[in-house]
Short mmCIF file of C-alpha atoms in Angstrom, two decimals:
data_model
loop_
_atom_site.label_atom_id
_atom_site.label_comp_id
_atom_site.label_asym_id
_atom_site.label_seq_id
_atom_site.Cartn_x
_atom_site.Cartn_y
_atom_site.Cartn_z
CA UNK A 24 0.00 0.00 0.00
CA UNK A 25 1.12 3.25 -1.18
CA UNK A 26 1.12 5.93 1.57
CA UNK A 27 1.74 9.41 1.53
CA UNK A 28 2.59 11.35 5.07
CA UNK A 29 2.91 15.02 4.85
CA UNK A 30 4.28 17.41 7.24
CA UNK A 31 3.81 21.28 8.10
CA UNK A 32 4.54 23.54 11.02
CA UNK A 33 7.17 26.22 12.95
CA UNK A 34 10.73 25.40 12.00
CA UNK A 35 12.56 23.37 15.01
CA UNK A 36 15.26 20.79 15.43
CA UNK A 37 14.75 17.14 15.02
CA UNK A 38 11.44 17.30 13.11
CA UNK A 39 11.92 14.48 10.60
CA UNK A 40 13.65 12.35 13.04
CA UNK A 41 10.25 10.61 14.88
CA UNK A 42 8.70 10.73 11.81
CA UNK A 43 11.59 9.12 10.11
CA UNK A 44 12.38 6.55 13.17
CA UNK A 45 8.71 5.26 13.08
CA UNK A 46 8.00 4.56 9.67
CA UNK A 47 11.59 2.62 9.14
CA UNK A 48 10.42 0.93 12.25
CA UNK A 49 7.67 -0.50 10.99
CA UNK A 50 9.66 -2.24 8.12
CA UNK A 51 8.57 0.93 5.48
CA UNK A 52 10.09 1.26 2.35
CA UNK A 53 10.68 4.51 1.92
CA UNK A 54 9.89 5.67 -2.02
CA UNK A 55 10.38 9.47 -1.72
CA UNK A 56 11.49 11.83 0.68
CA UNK A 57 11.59 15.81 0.83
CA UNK A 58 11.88 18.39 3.11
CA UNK A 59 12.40 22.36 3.25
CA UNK A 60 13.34 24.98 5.62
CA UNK A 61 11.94 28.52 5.05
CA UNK A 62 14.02 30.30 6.96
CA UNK A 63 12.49 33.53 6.44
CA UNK A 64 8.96 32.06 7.30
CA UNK A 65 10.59 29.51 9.76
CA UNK A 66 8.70 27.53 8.46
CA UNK A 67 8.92 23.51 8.11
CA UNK A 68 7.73 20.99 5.12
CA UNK A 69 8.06 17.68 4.90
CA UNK A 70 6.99 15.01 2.34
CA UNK A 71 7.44 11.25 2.70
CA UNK A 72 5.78 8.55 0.69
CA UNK A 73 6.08 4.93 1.75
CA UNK A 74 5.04 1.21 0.93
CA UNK A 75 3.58 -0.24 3.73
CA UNK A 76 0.71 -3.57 4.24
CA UNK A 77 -2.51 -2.44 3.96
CA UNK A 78 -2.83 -3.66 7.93
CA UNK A 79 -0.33 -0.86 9.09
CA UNK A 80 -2.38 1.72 7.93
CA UNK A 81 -4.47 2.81 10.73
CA UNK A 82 -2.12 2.24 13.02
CA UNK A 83 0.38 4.35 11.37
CA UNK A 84 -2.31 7.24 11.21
CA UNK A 85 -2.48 7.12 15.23
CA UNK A 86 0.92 7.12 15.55
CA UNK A 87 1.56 10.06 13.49
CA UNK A 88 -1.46 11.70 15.11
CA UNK A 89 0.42 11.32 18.34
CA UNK A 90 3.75 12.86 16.66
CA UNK A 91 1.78 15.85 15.33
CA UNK A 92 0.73 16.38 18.82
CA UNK A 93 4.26 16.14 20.07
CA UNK A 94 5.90 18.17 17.67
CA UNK A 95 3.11 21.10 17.04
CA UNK A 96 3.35 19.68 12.64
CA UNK A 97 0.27 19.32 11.02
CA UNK A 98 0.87 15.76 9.78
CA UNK A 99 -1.53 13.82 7.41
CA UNK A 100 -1.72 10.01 6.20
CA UNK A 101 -3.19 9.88 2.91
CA UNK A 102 -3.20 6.74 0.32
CA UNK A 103 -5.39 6.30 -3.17
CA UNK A 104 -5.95 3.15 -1.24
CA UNK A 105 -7.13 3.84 1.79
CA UNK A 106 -10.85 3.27 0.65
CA UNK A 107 -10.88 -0.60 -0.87
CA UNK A 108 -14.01 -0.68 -3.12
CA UNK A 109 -14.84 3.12 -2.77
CA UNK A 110 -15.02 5.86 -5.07
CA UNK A 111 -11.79 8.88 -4.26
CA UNK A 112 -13.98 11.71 -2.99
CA UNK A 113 -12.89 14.88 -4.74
CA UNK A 114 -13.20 18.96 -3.99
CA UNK A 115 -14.21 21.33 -7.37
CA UNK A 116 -12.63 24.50 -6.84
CA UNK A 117 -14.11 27.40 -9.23
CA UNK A 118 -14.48 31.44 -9.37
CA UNK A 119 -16.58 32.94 -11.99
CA UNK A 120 -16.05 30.16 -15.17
CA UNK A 121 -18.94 27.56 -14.77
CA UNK A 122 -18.04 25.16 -17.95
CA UNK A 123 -14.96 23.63 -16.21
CA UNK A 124 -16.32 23.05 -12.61
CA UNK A 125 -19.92 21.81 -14.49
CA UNK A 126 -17.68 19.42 -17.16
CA UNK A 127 -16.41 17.97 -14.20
CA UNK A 128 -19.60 17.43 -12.59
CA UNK A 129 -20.83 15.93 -15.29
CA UNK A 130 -18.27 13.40 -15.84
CA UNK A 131 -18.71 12.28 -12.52
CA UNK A 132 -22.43 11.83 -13.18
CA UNK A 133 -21.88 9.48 -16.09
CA UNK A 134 -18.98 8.12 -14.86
CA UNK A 135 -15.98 9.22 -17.10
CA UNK A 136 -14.49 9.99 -13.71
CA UNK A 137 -14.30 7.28 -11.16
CA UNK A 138 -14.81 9.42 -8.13
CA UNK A 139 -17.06 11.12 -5.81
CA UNK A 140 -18.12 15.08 -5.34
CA UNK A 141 -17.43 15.69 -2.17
CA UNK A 142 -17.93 19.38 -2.45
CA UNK A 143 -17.68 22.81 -4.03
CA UNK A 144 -16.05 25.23 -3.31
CA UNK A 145 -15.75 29.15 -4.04
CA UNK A 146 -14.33 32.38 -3.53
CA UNK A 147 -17.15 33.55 -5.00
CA UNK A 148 -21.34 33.08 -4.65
CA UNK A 149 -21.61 32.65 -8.81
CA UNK A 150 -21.34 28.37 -8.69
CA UNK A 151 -23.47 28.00 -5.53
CA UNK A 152 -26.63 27.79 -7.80
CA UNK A 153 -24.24 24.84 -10.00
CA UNK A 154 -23.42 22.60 -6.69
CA UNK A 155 -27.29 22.98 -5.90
CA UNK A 156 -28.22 21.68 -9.07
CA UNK A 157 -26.44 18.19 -9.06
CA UNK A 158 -26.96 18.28 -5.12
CA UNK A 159 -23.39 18.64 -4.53
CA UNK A 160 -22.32 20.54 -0.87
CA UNK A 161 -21.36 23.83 -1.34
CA UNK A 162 -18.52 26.47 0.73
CA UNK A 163 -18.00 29.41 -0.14
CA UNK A 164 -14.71 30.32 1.34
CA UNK A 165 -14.35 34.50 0.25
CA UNK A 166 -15.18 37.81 1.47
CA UNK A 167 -17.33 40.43 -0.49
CA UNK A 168 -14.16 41.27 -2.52
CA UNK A 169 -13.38 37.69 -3.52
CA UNK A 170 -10.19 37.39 -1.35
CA UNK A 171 -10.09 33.69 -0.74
CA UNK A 172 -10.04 32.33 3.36
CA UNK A 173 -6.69 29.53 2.91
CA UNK A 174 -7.57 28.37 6.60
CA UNK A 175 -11.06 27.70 5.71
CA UNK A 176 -10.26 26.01 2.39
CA UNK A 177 -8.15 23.30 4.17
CA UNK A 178 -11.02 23.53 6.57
CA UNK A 179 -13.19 22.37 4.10
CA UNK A 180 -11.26 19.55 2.73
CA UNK A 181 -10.83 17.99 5.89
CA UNK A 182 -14.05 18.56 6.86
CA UNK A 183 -15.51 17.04 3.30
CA UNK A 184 -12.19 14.31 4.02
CA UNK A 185 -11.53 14.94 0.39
CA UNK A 186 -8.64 12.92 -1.68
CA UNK A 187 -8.00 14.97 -4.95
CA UNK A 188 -8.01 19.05 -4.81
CA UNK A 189 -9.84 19.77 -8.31
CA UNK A 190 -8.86 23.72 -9.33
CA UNK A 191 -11.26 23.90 -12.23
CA UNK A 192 -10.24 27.70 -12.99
CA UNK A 193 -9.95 28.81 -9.41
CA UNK A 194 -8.52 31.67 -10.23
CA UNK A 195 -6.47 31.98 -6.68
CA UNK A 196 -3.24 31.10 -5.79
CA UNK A 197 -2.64 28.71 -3.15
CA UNK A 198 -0.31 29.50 -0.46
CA UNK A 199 2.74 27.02 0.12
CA UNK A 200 1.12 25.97 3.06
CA UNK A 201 -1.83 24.44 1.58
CA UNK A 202 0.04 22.50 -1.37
CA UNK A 203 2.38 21.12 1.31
CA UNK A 204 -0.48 19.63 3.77
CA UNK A 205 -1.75 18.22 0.33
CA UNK A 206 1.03 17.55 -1.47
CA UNK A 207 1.98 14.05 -3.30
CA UNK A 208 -0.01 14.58 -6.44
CA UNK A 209 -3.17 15.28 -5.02
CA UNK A 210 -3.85 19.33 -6.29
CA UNK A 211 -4.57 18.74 -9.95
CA UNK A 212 -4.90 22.75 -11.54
CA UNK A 213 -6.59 23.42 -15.01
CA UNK A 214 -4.18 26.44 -16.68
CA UNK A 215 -5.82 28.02 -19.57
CA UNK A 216 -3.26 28.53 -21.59
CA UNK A 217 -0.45 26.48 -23.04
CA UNK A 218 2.80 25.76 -20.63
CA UNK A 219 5.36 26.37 -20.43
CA UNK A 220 4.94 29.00 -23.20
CA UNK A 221 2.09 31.25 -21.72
CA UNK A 222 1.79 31.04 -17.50
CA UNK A 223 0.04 34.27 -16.11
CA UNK A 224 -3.53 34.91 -15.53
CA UNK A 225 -3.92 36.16 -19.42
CA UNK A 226 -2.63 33.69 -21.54
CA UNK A 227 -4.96 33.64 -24.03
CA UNK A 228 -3.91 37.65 -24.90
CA UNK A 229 -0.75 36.89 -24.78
CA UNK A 230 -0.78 34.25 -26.98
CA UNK A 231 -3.40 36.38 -29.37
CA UNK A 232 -0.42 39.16 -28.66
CA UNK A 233 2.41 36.82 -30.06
CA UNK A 234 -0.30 36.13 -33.06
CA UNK A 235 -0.25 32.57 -32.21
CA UNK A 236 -3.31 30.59 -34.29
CA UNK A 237 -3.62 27.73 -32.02
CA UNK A 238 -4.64 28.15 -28.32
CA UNK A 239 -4.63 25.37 -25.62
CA UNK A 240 -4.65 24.48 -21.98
CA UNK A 241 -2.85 22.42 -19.61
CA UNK A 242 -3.84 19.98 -16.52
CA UNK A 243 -1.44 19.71 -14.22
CA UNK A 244 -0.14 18.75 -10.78
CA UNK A 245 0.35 21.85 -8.38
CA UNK A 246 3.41 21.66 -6.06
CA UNK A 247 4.46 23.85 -3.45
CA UNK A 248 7.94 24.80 -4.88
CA UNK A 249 7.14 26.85 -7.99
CA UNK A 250 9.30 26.68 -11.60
CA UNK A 251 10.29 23.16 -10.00
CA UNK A 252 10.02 21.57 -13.39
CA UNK A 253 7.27 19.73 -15.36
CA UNK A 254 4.22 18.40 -14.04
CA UNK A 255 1.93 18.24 -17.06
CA UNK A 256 -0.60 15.89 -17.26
CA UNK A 257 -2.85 16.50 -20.22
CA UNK A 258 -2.56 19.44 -22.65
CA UNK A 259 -5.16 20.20 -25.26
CA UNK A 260 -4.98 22.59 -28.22
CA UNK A 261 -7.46 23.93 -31.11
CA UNK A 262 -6.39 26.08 -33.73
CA UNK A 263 -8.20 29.35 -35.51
CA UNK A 264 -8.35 31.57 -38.44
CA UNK A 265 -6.40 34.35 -39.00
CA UNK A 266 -8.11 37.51 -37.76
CA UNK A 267 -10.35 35.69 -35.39
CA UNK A 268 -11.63 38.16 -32.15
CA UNK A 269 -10.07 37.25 -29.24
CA UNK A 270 -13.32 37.05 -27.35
CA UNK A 271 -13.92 34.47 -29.93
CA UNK A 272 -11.33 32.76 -29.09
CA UNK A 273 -11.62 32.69 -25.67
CA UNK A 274 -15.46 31.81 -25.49
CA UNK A 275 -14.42 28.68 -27.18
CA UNK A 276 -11.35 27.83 -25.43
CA UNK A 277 -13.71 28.28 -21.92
CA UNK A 278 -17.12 26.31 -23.42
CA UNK A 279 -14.97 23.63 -25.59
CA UNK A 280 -11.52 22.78 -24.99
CA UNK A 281 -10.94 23.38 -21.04
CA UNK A 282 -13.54 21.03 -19.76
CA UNK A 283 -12.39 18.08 -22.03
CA UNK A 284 -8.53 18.95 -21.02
CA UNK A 285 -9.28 18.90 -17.69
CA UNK A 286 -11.96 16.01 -16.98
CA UNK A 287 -9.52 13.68 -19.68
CA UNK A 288 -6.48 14.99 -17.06
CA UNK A 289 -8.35 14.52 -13.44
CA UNK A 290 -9.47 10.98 -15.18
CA UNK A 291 -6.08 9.92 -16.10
CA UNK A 292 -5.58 10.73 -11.76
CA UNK A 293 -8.12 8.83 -10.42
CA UNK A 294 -7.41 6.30 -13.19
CA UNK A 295 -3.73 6.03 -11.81
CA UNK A 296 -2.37 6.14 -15.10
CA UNK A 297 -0.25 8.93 -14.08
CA UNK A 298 1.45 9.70 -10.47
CA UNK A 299 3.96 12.14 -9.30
CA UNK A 300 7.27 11.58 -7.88
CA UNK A 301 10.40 13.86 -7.22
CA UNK A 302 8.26 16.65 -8.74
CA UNK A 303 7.96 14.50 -12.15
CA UNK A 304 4.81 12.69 -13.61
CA UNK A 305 5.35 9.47 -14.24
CA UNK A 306 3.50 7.00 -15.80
CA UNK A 307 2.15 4.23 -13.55
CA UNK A 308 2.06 0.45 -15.01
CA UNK A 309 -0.64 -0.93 -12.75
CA UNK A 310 -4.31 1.11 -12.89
CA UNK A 311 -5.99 1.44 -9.87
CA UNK A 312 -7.11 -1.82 -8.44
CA UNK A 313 -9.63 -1.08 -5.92
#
């Protein structure tokens, strides 16, 4: 069993080391490791992901419970796994855009994606009316100005105990924080725009700037370390006329060809086709078996 144990909290001495100690004590296999020091936050980050029998699970989540209260770290046990014959319960994360949070709904409906919606959730009150229609639990997690609550947003998913983090256009930022409690390949971001050629929050103008005739957008894995290297998982492009309006352009990339990259990306997750290590996607050779 594949098990992923992330660690956050004030920078100290000696935080790895019980965290370390007990997993190799219970005969782990340790597959990756990673840890940072932000000095100027002092700030501490830890990732680990082991192999351990499916009996050692709970056990290792009370021990590491018991660590976290030791040490003051907000550590979490997660594992695609951890759920034999159940669906992975995810969170859609939106702003204003409704095709991308609604394609994903929708492929959960019919089944394209082999998970669960645990909830929805919002810096904004536009997609409340969308969770209500395909009964799906709703948080909206910003103030009157759309500045997004990070604290409630983990909140949330712990509260919804979500697997995947789904950012179907959130147009937010996460904090470091937040991608290190969830780290391991388990924040999956739709970018509308081609990467690494256009990042930013207008790609499709600068593309449309650069007089670029074919547009796309890229699923990917969000990590806490940013520029880190490539963590693509889907990309998917369509191509226009010359002289076509940008608003064209971008009314087709949001209704047509950002759902389908995203929902064939999150499916190709849940799937296990694809998992991330070291920062990398990597292609899995066993599907999900559960």
């Amino acid at each position: 069993m594949e098990v992923v144990i992330t660690a956050l909290g004030p920078d100290n001495v000696g935080l790895a080391d019980p965290i370390i100690h007990h997993v190799t004590g219970r005969g782990a296999r340790i597959a990756e490791i990673q840890m940072y020091d932000h000095d100027e936050a002092h700030l501490f980050a830890m990732i680990c992901r082991i192999d351990i029998p499916t009996a050692e699970y709970e056990p290792l989540v009370d021990a590491m419970r018991q660590i976290g209260d030791h040490t003051r770290l907000a550590i979490r046990v997660w594992s695609s796994q951890r759920r034999p014959g159940r669906k992975p319960r995810l969170a859609i994360c939106g702003t204003f855009v409704e095709h991308t949070p609604r394609a994903m709904l929708e492929a959960i409906a019919d089944g394209t994606i082999d998970g669960e919606a645990a909830v929805l959730i919002s810096n904004r009150k536009k997609l409340a009316g969308l969770a209500a229609e395909f009964d799906v639990p709703y948080r909206m997690i910003g103030n009157e100005q759309g500045a997004a609550d990070d604290a409630k947003m983990v909140q949330a998913l712990d509260d919804f105990d979500v697997d995947y983090v789904v950012l179907a256009r959130y147009m937010r930022v996460l904090p470091p924080s937040t991608c290190w409690q969830f780290a391991g390949g388990r924040i999956v971001n739709l970018h509308h725009g081609l990467l690494p050629g256009f990042p930013g929050f207008r790609p499709y103008h600068d593309a449309y700037a650069a007089r670029m005739l074919t547009f796309g957008a890229t699923c990917h894995f969000i990590i806490p370390e940013l520029d880190a290297g490539n963590q693509t998982i889907n990309q998917r492009t369509f191509s226009v006329s010359p002289g076509t309006p940008i608003d064209d352009i971008i009314a087709r990339g949001e209704r047509e060809n950002e759902p389908e990259c995203l929902v064939e990306g999150v499916r190709r997750v849940i799937d296990r086709e694809v998992d991330l290590h070291f920062h990398r996607v990597v292609a899995r050779t066993t599907k999900r078996s559960d």
